[in-house]
Short mmCIF file of C-alpha atoms and ligand atoms in Angstrom, two decimals:
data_model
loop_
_atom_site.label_atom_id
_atom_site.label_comp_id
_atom_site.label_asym_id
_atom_site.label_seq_id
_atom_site.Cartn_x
_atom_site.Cartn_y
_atom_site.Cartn_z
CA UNK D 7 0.00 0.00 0.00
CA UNK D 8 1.40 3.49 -0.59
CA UNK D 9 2.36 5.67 2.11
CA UNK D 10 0.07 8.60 3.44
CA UNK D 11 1.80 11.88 2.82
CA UNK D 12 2.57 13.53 5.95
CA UNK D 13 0.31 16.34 7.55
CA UNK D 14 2.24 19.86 7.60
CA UNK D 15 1.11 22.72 9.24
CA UNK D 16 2.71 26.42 8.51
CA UNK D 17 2.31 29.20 10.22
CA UNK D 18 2.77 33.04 8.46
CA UNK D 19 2.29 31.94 5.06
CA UNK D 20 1.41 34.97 3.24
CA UNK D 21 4.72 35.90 2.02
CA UNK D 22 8.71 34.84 2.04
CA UNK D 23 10.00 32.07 4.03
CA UNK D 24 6.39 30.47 5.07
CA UNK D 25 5.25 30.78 1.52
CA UNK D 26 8.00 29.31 -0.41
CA UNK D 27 7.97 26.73 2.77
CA UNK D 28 3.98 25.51 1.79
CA UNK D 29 4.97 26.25 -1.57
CA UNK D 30 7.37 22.65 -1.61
CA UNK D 31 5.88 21.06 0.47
CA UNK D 32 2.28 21.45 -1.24
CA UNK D 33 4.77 20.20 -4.84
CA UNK D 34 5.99 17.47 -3.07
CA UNK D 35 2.54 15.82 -2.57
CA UNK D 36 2.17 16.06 1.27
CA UNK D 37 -1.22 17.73 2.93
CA UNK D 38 -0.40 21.33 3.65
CA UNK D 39 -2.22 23.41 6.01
CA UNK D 40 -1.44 26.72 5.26
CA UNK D 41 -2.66 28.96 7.86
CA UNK D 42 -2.24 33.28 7.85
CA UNK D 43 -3.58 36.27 9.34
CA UNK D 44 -4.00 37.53 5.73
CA UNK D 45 -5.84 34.72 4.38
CA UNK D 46 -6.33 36.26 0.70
CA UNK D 47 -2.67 35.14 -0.09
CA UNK D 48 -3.15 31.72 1.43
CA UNK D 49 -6.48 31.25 -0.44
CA UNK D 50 -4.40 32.34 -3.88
CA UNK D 51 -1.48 30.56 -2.98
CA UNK D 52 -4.12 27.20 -3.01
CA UNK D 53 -5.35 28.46 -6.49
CA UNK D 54 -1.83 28.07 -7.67
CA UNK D 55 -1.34 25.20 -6.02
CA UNK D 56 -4.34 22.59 -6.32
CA UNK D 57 -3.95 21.35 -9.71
CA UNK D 58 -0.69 19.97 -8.66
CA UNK D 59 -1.96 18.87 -5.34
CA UNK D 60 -5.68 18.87 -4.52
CA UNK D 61 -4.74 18.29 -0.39
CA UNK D 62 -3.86 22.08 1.17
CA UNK D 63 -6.40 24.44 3.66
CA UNK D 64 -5.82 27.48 3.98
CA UNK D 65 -6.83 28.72 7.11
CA UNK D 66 -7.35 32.55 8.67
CA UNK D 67 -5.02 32.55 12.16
CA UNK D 68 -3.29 35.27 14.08
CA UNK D 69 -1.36 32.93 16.12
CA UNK D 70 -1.50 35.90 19.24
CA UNK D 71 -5.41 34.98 19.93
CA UNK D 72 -4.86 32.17 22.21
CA UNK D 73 -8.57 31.31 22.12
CA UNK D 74 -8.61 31.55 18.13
CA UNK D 75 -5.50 28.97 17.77
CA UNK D 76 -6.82 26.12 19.98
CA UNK D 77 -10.16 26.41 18.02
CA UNK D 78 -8.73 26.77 14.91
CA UNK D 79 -6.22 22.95 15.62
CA UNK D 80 -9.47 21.72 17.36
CA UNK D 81 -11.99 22.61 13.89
CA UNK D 82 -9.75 21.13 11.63
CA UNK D 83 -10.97 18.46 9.05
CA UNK D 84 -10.75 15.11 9.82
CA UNK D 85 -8.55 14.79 6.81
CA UNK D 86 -6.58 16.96 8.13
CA UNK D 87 -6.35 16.72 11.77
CA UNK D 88 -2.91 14.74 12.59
CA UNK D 89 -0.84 17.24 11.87
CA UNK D 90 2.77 15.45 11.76
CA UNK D 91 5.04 18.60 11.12
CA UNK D 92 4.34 21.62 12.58
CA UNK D 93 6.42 24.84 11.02
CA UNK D 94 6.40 27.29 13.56
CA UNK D 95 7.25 30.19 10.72
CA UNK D 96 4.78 33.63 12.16
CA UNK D 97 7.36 36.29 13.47
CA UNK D 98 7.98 39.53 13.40
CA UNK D 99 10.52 42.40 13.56
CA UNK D 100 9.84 45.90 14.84
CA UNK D 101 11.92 49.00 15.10
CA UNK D 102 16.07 48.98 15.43
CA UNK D 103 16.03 51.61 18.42
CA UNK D 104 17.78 51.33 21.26
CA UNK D 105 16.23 49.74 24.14
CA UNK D 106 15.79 53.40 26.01
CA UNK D 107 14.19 54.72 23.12
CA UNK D 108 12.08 51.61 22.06
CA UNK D 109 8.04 51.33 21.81
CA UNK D 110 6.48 48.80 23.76
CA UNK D 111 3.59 48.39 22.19
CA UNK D 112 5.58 47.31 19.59
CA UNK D 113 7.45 45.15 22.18
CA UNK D 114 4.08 43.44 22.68
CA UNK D 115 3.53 42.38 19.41
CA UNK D 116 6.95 40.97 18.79
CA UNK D 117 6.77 39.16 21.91
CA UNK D 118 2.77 37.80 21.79
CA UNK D 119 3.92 36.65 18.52
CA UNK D 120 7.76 35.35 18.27
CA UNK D 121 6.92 33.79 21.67
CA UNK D 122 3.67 33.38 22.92
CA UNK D 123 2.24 33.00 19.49
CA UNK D 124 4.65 29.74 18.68
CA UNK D 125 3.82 28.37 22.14
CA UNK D 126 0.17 28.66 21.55
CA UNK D 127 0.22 27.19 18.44
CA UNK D 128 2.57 24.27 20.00
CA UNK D 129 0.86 23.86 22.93
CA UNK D 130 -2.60 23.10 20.76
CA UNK D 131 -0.77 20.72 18.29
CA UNK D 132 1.65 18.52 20.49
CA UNK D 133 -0.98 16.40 22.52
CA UNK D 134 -2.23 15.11 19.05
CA UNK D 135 1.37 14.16 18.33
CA UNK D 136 2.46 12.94 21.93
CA UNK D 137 -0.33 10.75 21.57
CA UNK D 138 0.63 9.19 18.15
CA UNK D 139 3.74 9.28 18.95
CA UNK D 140 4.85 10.70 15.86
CA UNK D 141 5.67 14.47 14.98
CA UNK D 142 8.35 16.90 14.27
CA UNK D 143 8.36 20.69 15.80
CA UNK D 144 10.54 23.56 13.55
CA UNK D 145 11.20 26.85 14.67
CA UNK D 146 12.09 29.67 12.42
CA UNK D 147 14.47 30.98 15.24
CA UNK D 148 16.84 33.66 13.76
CA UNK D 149 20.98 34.33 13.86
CA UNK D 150 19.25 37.04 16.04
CA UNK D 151 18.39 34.43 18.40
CA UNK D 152 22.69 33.62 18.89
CA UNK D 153 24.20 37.08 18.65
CA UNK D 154 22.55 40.33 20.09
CA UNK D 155 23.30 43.86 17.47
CA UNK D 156 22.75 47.30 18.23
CA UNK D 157 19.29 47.64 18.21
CA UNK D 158 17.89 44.20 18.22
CA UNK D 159 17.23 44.17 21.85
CA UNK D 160 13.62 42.82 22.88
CA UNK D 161 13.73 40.83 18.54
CA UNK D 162 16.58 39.36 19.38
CA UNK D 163 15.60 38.28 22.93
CA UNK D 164 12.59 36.66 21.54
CA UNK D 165 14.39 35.04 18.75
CA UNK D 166 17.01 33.97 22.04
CA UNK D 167 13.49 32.39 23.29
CA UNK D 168 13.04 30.65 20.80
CA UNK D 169 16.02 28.52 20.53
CA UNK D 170 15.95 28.18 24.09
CA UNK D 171 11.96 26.78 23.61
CA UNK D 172 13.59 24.44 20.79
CA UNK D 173 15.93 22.92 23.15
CA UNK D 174 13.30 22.85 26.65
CA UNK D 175 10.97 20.44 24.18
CA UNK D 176 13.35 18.48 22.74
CA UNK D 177 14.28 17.48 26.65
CA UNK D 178 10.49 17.46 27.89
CA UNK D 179 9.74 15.00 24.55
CA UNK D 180 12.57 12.34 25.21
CA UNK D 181 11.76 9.03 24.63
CA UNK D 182 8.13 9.80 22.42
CA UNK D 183 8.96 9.61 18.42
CA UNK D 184 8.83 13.76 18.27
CA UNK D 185 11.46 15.28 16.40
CA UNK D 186 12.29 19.41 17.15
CA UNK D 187 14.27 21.90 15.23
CA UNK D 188 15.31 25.13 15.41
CA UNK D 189 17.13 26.81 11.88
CA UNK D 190 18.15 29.66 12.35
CA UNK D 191 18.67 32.23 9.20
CA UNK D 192 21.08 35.30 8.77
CA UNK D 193 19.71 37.72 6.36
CA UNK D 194 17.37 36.28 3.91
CA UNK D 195 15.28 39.19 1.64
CA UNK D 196 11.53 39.08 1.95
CA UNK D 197 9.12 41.70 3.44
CA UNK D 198 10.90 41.58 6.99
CA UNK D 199 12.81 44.85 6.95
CA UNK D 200 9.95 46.64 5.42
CA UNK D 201 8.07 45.89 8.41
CA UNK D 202 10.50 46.56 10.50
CA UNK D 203 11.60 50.29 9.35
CA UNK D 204 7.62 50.28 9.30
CA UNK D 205 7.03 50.54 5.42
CA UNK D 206 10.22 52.91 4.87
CA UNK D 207 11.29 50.94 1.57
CA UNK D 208 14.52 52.78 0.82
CA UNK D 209 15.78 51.63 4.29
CA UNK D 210 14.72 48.25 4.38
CA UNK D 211 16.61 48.10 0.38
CA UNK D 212 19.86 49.30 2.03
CA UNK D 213 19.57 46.78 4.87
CA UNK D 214 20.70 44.22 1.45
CA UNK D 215 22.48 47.00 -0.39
CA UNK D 216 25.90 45.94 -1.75
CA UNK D 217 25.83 42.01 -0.72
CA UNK D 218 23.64 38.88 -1.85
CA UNK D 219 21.12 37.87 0.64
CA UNK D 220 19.36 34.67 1.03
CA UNK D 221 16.09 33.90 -1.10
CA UNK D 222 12.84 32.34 1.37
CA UNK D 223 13.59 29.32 -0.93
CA UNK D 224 17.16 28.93 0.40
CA UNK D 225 15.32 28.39 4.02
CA UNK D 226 12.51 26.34 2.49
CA UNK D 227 14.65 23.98 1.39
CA UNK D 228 16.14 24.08 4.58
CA UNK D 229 12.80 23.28 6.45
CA UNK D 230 12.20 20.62 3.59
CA UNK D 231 15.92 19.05 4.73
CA UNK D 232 15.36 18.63 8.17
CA UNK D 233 11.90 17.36 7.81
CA UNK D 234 13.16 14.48 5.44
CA UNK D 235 15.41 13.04 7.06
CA UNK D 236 15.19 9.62 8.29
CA UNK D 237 12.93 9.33 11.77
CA UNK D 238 16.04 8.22 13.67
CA UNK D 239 17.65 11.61 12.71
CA UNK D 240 16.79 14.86 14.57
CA UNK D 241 18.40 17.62 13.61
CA UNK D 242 18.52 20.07 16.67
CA UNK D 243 19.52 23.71 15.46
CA UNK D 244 20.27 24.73 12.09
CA UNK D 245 22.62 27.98 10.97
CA UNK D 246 22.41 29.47 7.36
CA UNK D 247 23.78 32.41 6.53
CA UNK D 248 24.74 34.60 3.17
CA UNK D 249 28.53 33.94 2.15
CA UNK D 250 28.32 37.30 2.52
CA UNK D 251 27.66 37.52 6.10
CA UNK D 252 29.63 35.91 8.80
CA UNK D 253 27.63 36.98 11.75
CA UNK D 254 24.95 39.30 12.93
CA UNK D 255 26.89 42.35 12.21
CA UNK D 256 29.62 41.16 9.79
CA UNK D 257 28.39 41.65 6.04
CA UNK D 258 30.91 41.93 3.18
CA UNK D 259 29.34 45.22 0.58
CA UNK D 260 30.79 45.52 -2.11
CA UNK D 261 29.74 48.57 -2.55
C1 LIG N 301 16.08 38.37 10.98
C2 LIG N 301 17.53 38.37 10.75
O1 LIG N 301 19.73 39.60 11.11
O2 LIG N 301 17.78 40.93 10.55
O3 LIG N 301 15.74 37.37 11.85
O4 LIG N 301 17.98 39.96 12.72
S1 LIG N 301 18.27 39.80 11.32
#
């Protein structure tokens, strides 16, 4: 009998490294739940997708409404319900001030989603998984989750979370078949430093200015690595960066 694809589940799909991440997945024939705050990309994204592969949902989530997530894993479709990867992808940067000058509103909503909205989303998936005893957990932690740069402050320390959530579940799930991973990127070019110089497009370009940054689909593949692997293999923590960057704040311009 052939094999069931697995069940994947991907947060922030909308745009760079969560698309391209549903985007493979959904070509390689597994069930892809692909799961938004803006769902009109997500629904398009299917469009694109189903002749190819008639098994994706694309759901409407903001992973920072607690109650919202546990309904939203609890609703699914029976065809769709045992999730076996779960791609914790939804994050957000916001702001390069210094701490003493920082917002913290926008604190809030780096921290209720970096942190509390990959915990929610965790917490609502795992049981399923404990109790098959089959699953895999990957983070989208960050380089900014290793190194701290000028400015980074309250990102970086939830990116810092992050790996240090990666590693707390990896010891709380010994012995049950539940694989976790963090990979963690350098600078990869998708709508992140738009957000985070708040729509200021010139500054966000320069953030890449003079150097070649990663493409989503350098990460994707990434994601699509670790999830591939035989079930023996875990692999814990994963770092990619550009050749042209050797840590969070050395970048070769040539410019
Ligand atoms: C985003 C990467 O280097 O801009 O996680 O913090 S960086």
């Amino acid at each position: 009998m052939k094999k069931e694809k697995d069940i994947v589940f991907i947060t922030g799909c909308s745009s760079g490294i969560g698309y391209e991440t549903a985007k493979l997945f959904a070509e390689n024939g597994f069930k892809v739940i692909m799961a938004s705050r803006n769902f009109k990309p997500v629904i398009n994204l299917k469009k694109k997708l189903e002749k190819k592969n008639p098994f994706l949902l694309p759901i409407e989530l903001d992973v920072r409404n607690k109650e919202k997530v546990f309904e939203a894993i609890e609703t699914l479709p029976k065809e769709f319900k045992n999730i076996d990867i779960l791609v914790n992808n939804a994050g957000i940067g916001l702001g390069l001030e210094k701490l003493q000058d920082g917002n913290p509103e926008e604190w809030e909503t780096m921290i209720d989603t970096n942190i509390k909205g990959l915990l929610f989303v965790t917490r609502a998936v795992l049981p399923n998984m404990v109790k098959r005893n089959k699953g895999h957990i990957i983070n989208i932690g960050s380089v900014a989750g290793r190194e701290v740069y000028p400015g980074g402050n309250v990102y970086c320390a939830t990116k810092f979370a992050v790996k240090g959530l990666t590693k707390a579940l990896k010891v709380d799930l010994l012995g049950i078949n539940i694989r976790v991973t963090t990979i963690d990127p350098g600078m990869v070019e998708t709508n992140f430093s738009n957000v985070r110089f708040r729509g200021d497009r010139e500054r966000a370009k320069k953030v890449y200015e003079g150097m070649t940054p990663l493409t989503p689909k350098d990460i994707a593949d990434a994601v699509y690595f670790c999830a591939t692997r035989p079930p023996h293999c875990n692999i814990l923590e994963l770092v990619i960066m550009p050749t042209d960057q050797s840590g969070a704040v050395f970048v070769n311009r040539r410019t």
